[in-house]
Short mmCIF file of C-alpha atoms in Angstrom, two decimals:
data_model
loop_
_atom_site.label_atom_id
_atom_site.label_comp_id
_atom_site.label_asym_id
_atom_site.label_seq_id
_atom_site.Cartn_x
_atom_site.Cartn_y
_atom_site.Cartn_z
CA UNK F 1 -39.23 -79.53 -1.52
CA UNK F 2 -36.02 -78.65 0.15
CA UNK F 3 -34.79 -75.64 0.81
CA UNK F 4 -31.53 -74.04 -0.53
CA UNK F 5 -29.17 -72.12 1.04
CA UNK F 6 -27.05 -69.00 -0.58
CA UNK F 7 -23.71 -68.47 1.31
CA UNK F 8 -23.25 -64.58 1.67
CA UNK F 9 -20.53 -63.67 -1.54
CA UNK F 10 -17.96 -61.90 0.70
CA UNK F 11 -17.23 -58.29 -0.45
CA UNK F 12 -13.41 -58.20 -1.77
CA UNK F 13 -11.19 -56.80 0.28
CA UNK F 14 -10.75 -53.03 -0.31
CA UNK F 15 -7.23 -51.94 0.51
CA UNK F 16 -7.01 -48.53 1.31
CA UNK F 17 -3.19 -48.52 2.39
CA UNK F 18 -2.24 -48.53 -1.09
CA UNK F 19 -4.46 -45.77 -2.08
CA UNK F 20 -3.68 -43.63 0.59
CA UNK F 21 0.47 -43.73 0.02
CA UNK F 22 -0.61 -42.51 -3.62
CA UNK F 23 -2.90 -39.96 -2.75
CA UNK F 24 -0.05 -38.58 -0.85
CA UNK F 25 2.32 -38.66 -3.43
CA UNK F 26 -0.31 -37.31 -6.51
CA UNK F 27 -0.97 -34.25 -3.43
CA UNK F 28 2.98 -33.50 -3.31
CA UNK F 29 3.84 -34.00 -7.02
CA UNK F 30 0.98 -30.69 -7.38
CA UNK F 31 2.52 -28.63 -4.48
CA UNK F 32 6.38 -29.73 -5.70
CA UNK F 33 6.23 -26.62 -8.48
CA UNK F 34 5.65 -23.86 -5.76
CA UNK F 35 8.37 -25.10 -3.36
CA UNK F 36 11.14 -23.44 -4.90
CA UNK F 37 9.13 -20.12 -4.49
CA UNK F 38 8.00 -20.59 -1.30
CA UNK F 39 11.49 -21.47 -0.37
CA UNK F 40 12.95 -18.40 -2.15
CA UNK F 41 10.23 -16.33 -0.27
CA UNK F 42 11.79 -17.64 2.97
CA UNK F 43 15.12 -16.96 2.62
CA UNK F 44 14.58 -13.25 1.20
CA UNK F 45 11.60 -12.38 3.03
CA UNK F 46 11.31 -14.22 6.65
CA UNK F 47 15.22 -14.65 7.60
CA UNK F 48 16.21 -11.02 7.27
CA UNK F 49 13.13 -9.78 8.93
CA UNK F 50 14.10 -12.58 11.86
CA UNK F 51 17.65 -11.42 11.67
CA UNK F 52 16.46 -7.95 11.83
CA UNK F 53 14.35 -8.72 14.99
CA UNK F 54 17.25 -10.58 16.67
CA UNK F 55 19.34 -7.16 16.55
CA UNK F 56 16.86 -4.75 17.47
CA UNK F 57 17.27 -6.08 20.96
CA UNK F 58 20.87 -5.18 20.99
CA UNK F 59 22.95 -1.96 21.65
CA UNK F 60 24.92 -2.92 18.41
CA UNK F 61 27.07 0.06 16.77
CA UNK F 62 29.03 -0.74 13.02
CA UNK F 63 31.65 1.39 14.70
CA UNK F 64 32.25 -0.48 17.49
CA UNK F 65 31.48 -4.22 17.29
CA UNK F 66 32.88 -5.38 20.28
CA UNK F 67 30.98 -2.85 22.13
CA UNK F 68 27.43 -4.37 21.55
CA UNK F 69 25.39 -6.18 24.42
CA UNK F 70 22.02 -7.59 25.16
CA UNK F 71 19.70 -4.37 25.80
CA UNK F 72 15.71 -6.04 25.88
CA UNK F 73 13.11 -3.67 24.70
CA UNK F 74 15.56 -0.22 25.27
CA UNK F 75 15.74 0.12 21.48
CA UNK F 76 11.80 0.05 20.78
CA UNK F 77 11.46 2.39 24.24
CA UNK F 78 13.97 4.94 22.89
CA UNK F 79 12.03 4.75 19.34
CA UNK F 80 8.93 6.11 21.10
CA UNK F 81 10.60 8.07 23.57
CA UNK F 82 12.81 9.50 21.69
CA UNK F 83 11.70 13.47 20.51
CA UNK F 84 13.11 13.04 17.06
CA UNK F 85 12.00 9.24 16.26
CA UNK F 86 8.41 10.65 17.67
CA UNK F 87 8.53 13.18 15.44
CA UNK F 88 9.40 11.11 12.24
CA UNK F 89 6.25 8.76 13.67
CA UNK F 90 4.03 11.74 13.96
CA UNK F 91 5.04 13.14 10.23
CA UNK F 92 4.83 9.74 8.81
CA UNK F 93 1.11 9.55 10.23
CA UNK F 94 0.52 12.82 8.52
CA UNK F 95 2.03 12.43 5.38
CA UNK F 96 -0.16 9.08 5.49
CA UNK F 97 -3.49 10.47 6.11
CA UNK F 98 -3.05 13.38 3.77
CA UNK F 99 -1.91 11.60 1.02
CA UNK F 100 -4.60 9.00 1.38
CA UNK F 101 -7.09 11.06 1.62
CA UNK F 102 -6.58 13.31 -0.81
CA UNK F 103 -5.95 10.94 -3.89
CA UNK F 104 -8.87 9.48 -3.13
CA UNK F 105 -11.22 12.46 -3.44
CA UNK F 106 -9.38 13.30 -6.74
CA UNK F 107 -9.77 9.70 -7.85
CA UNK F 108 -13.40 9.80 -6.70
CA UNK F 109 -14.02 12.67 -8.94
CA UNK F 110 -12.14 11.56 -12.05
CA UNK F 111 -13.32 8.05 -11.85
CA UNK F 112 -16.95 9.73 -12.04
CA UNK F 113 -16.21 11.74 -15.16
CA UNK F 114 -14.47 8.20 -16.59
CA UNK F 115 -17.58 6.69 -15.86
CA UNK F 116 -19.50 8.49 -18.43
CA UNK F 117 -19.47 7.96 -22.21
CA UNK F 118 -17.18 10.49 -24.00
CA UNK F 119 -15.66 10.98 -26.98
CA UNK F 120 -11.60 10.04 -26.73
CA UNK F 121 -12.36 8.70 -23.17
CA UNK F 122 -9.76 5.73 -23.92
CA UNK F 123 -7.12 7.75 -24.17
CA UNK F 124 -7.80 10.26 -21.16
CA UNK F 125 -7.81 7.25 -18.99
CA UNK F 126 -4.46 6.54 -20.77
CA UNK F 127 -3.17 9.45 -19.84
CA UNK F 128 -4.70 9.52 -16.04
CA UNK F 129 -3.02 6.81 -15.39
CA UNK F 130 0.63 7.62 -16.55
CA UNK F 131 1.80 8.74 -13.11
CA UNK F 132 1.52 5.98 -11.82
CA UNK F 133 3.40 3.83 -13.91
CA UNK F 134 6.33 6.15 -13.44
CA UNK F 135 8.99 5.19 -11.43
CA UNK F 136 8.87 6.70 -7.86
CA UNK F 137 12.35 8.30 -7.92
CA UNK F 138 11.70 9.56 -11.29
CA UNK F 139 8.59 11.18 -10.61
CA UNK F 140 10.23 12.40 -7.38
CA UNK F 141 13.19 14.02 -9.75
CA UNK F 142 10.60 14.98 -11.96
CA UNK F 143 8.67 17.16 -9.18
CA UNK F 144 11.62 18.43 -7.98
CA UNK F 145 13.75 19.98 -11.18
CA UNK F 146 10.80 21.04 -13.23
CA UNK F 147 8.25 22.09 -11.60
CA UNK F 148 9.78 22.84 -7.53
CA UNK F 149 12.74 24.13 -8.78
CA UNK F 150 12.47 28.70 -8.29
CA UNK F 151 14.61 29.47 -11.22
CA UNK F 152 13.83 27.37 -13.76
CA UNK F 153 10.92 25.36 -12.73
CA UNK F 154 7.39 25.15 -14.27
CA UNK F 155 5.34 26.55 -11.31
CA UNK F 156 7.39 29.72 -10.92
CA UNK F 157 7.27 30.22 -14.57
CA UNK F 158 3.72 30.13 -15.05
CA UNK F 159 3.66 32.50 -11.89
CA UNK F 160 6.54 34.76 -13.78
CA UNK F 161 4.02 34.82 -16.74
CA UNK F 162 0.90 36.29 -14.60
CA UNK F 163 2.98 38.49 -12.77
CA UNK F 164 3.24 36.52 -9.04
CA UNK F 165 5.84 35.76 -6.73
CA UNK F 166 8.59 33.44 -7.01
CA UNK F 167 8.59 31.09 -4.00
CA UNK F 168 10.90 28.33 -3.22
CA UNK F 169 8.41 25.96 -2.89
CA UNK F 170 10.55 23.09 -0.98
CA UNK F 171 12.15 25.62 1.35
CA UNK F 172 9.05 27.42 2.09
CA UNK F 173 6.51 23.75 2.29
CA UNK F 174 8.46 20.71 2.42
CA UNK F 175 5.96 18.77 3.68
CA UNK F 176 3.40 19.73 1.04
CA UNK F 177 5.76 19.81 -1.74
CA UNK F 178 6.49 15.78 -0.87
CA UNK F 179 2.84 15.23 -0.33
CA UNK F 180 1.61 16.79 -3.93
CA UNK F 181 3.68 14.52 -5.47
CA UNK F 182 2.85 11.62 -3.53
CA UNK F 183 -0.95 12.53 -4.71
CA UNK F 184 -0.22 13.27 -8.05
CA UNK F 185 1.83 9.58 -8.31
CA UNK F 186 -1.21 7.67 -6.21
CA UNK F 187 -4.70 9.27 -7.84
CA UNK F 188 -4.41 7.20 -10.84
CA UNK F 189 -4.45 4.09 -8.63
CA UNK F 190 -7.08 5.23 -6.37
CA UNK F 191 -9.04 5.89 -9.79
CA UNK F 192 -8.84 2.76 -11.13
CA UNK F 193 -9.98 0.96 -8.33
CA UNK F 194 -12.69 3.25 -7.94
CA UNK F 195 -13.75 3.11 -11.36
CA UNK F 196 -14.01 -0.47 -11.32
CA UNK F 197 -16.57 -0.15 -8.13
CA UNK F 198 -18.39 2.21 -10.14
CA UNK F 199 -18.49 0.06 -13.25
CA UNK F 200 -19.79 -3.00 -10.90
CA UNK F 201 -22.65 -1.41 -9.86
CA UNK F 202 -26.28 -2.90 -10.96
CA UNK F 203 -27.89 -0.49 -14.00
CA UNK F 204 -30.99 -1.68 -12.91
CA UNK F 205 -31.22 -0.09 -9.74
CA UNK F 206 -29.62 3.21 -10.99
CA UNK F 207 -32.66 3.19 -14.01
CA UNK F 208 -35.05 2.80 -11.26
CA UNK F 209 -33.87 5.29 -9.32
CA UNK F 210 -34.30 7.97 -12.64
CA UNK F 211 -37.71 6.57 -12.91
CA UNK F 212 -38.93 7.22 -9.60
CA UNK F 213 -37.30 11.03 -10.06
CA UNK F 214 -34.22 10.66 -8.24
CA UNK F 215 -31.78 13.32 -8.98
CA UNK F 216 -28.07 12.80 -9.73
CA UNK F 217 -27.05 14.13 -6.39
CA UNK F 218 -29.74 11.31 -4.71
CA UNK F 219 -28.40 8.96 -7.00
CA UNK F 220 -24.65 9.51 -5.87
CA UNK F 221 -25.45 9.95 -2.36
CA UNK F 222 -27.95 6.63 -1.46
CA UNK F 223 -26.87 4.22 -4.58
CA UNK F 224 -23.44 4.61 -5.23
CA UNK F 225 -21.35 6.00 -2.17
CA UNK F 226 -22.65 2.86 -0.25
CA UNK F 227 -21.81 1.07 -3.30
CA UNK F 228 -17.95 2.13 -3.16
CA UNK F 229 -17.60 2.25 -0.09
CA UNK F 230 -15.68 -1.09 0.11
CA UNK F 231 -13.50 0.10 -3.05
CA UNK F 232 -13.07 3.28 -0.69
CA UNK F 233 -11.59 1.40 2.23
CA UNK F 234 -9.51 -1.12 -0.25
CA UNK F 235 -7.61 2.09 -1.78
CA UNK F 236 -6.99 3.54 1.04
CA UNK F 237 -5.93 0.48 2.60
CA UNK F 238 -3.14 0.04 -0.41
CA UNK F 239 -2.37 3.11 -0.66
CA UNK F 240 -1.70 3.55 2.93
CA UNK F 241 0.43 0.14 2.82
CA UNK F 242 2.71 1.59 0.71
CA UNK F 243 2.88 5.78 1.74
CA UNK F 244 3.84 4.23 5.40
CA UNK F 245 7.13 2.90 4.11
CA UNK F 246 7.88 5.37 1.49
CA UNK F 247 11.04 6.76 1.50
CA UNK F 248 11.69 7.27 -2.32
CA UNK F 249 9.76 11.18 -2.74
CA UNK F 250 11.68 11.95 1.33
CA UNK F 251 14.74 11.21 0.09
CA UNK F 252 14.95 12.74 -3.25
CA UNK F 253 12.51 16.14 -2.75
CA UNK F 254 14.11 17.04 0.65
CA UNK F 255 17.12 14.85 1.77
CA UNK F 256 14.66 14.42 4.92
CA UNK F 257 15.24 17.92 6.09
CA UNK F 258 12.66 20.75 7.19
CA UNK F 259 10.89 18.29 9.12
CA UNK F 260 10.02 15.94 6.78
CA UNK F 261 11.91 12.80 8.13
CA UNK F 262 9.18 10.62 8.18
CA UNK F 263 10.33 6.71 10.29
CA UNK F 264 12.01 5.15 7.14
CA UNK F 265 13.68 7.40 6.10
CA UNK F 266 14.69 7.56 10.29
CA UNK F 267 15.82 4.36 9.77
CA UNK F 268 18.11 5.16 6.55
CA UNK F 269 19.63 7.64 8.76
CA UNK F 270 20.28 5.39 12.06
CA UNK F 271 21.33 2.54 9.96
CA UNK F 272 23.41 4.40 7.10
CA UNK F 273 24.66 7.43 8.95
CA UNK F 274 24.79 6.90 12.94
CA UNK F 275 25.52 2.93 12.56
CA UNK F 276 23.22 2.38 15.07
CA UNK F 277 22.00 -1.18 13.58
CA UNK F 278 20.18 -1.98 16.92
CA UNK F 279 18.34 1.45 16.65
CA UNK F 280 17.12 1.26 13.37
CA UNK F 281 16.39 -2.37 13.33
CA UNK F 282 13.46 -1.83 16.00
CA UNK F 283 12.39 1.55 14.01
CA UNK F 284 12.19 -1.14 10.93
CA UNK F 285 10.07 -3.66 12.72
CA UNK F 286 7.40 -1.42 14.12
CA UNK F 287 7.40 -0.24 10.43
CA UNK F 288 6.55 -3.91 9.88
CA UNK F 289 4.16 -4.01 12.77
CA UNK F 290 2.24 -1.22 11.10
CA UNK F 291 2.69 -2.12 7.56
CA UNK F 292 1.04 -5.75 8.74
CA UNK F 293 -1.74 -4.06 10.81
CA UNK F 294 -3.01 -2.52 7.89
CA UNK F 295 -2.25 -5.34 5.07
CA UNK F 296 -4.58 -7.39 7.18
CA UNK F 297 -7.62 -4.97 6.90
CA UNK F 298 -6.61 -4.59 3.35
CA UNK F 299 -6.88 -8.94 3.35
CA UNK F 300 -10.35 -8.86 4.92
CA UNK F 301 -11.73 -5.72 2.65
CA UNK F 302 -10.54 -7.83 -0.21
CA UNK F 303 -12.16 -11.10 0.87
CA UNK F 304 -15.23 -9.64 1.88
CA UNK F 305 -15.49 -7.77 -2.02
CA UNK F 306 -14.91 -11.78 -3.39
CA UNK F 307 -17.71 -13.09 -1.56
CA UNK F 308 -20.06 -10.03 -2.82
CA UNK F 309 -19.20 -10.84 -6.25
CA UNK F 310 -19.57 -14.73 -5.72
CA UNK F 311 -22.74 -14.01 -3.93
CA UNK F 312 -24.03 -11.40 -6.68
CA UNK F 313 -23.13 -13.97 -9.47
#
């Protein structure tokens, strides 16, 4: 009997260079759509803001463009040195906080009584959340004309009609009179995202809690407050996002006067009315700074509310 001998079948040759060249191309052909956008993003987004950088370290007036040299970090040291630039920092925190916090105690409350089951509820929530699909100029017009406005506004009038005094409301609190309308335009949004914490919650829990004899108030306080409190910080988050760079309700309720200058609308008037490009340029950027700071709180809040819901599902 003899034995017989098998020679090993060699494997074929797997070529991987060939594969990897496509794998390349089939990777570009899906990211080839979004470069035009990302490009456009580039150029109107990241070059001006470089641009902007590049001149805030320079003692540049319009008026004199000869004039301008190479100054370092004087701009950003006369920004926070500087008693009116502090000031427009310090009002800008205020009008921040203020706003902030009180659109989200009014959208607190309305998002609780949108939370319950009432006839025409559809179209309150319609209606609640009209101001904020205004336009920001327009509601600031709005705010100012017909209802600021001591001759012929709606506030004095319903005053005039209980027998009260006519104030000038803008004159008399500029800062307030900006802020109300800053809360009346940002509630709605503070609402909504409130509301949609509230509508995420588990019903099981809250029927347990009824069971056991919780009241309303026990309900509120242990089950849902923790429960929003990530929608909490994301609205406030937004909201602040935006209320740091507003300039639209400034500009139109008080032309930035009475102490109500808050740092962009600082920058409108170094940039627009003193020239001072180099000056406002570094007010600009630490608007940026800030704005950034607090988008990337608003990024982790966010992020941290997907992987609840992934985790929950």
């Amino acid at each position: 009997m003899t034995a017989t001998t098998t020679a090993p079948v060699a494997a074929p040759s797997v070529r991987t260079d060939n594969r990897e060249p496509s794998a390349r191309l089939r990777a570009w052909a899906t990211r080839a759509p979004l470069l035009p956008a990302l490009i456009f993003m580039i150029v109107v987004t990241q070059l001006p803001f470089v641009a902007t950088l590049v001149i805030s370290f320079f003692d540049w007036n319009s008026l004199y463009p000869d004039a301008r040299h190479f100054t370092g970090v004087d701009n950003y040291r006369q920004v926070l040195t500087d008693t009116d630039l502090r000031n427009s920092v310090w009002t800008t925190i205020l009008l921040t906080v203020t706003v902030v916090l009180v659109s989200l105690v009014l959208g607190l409350v309305l998002a609780l009584l949108l939370d319950r089951r009432f006839k025409g509820r559809g179209v309150v929530r319609t209606l609640l959340i009209a101001p904020f699909l205004v336009v920001p100029v327009a509601a600031a017009l709005l705010w100012k004309h017909v209802l600021y406005n001591p001759e012929y506004g709606l506030l004095n009038g319903l005053l005039h009609y209980v027998g009260g005094p006519q104030p000038d409301w803008i004159s008399g609190t500029p800062l307030l009179a900006v802020e109300a309308s800053l809360v009346w335009q940002w509630t709605p949004f503070m609402m909504l995202i409130i509301l949609a914490g509230l509508q995420s919650r588990d019903p099981q829990q809250i029927e347990a809690a009824k069971v056991d004899g919780a009241s309303d108030w026990q309900i509120f306080r242990h089950l849902t407050l923790p429960h929003l409190r990530r929608y909490l910080e994301l609205g406030a988050l937004l909201g602040s996002i935006y209320i740091v760079q507003n300039f639209d309700a400034v500009f139109t309720i008080t032309s930035g006067g009475l102490g109500t200058a808050n740092l962009p609308y600082t920058v409108y008037q170094s940039f627009y009315q003193a020239h001072e490009n180099g000056l406002a340029s570094a007010a600009g950027v630490l608007v940026v700074i800030g704005s950034i700071i607090i988008a990337t709180f608003a990024l982790r809040v966010v992020s941290s509310l997907f992987r609840e819901e992934v985790n929950r599902g």
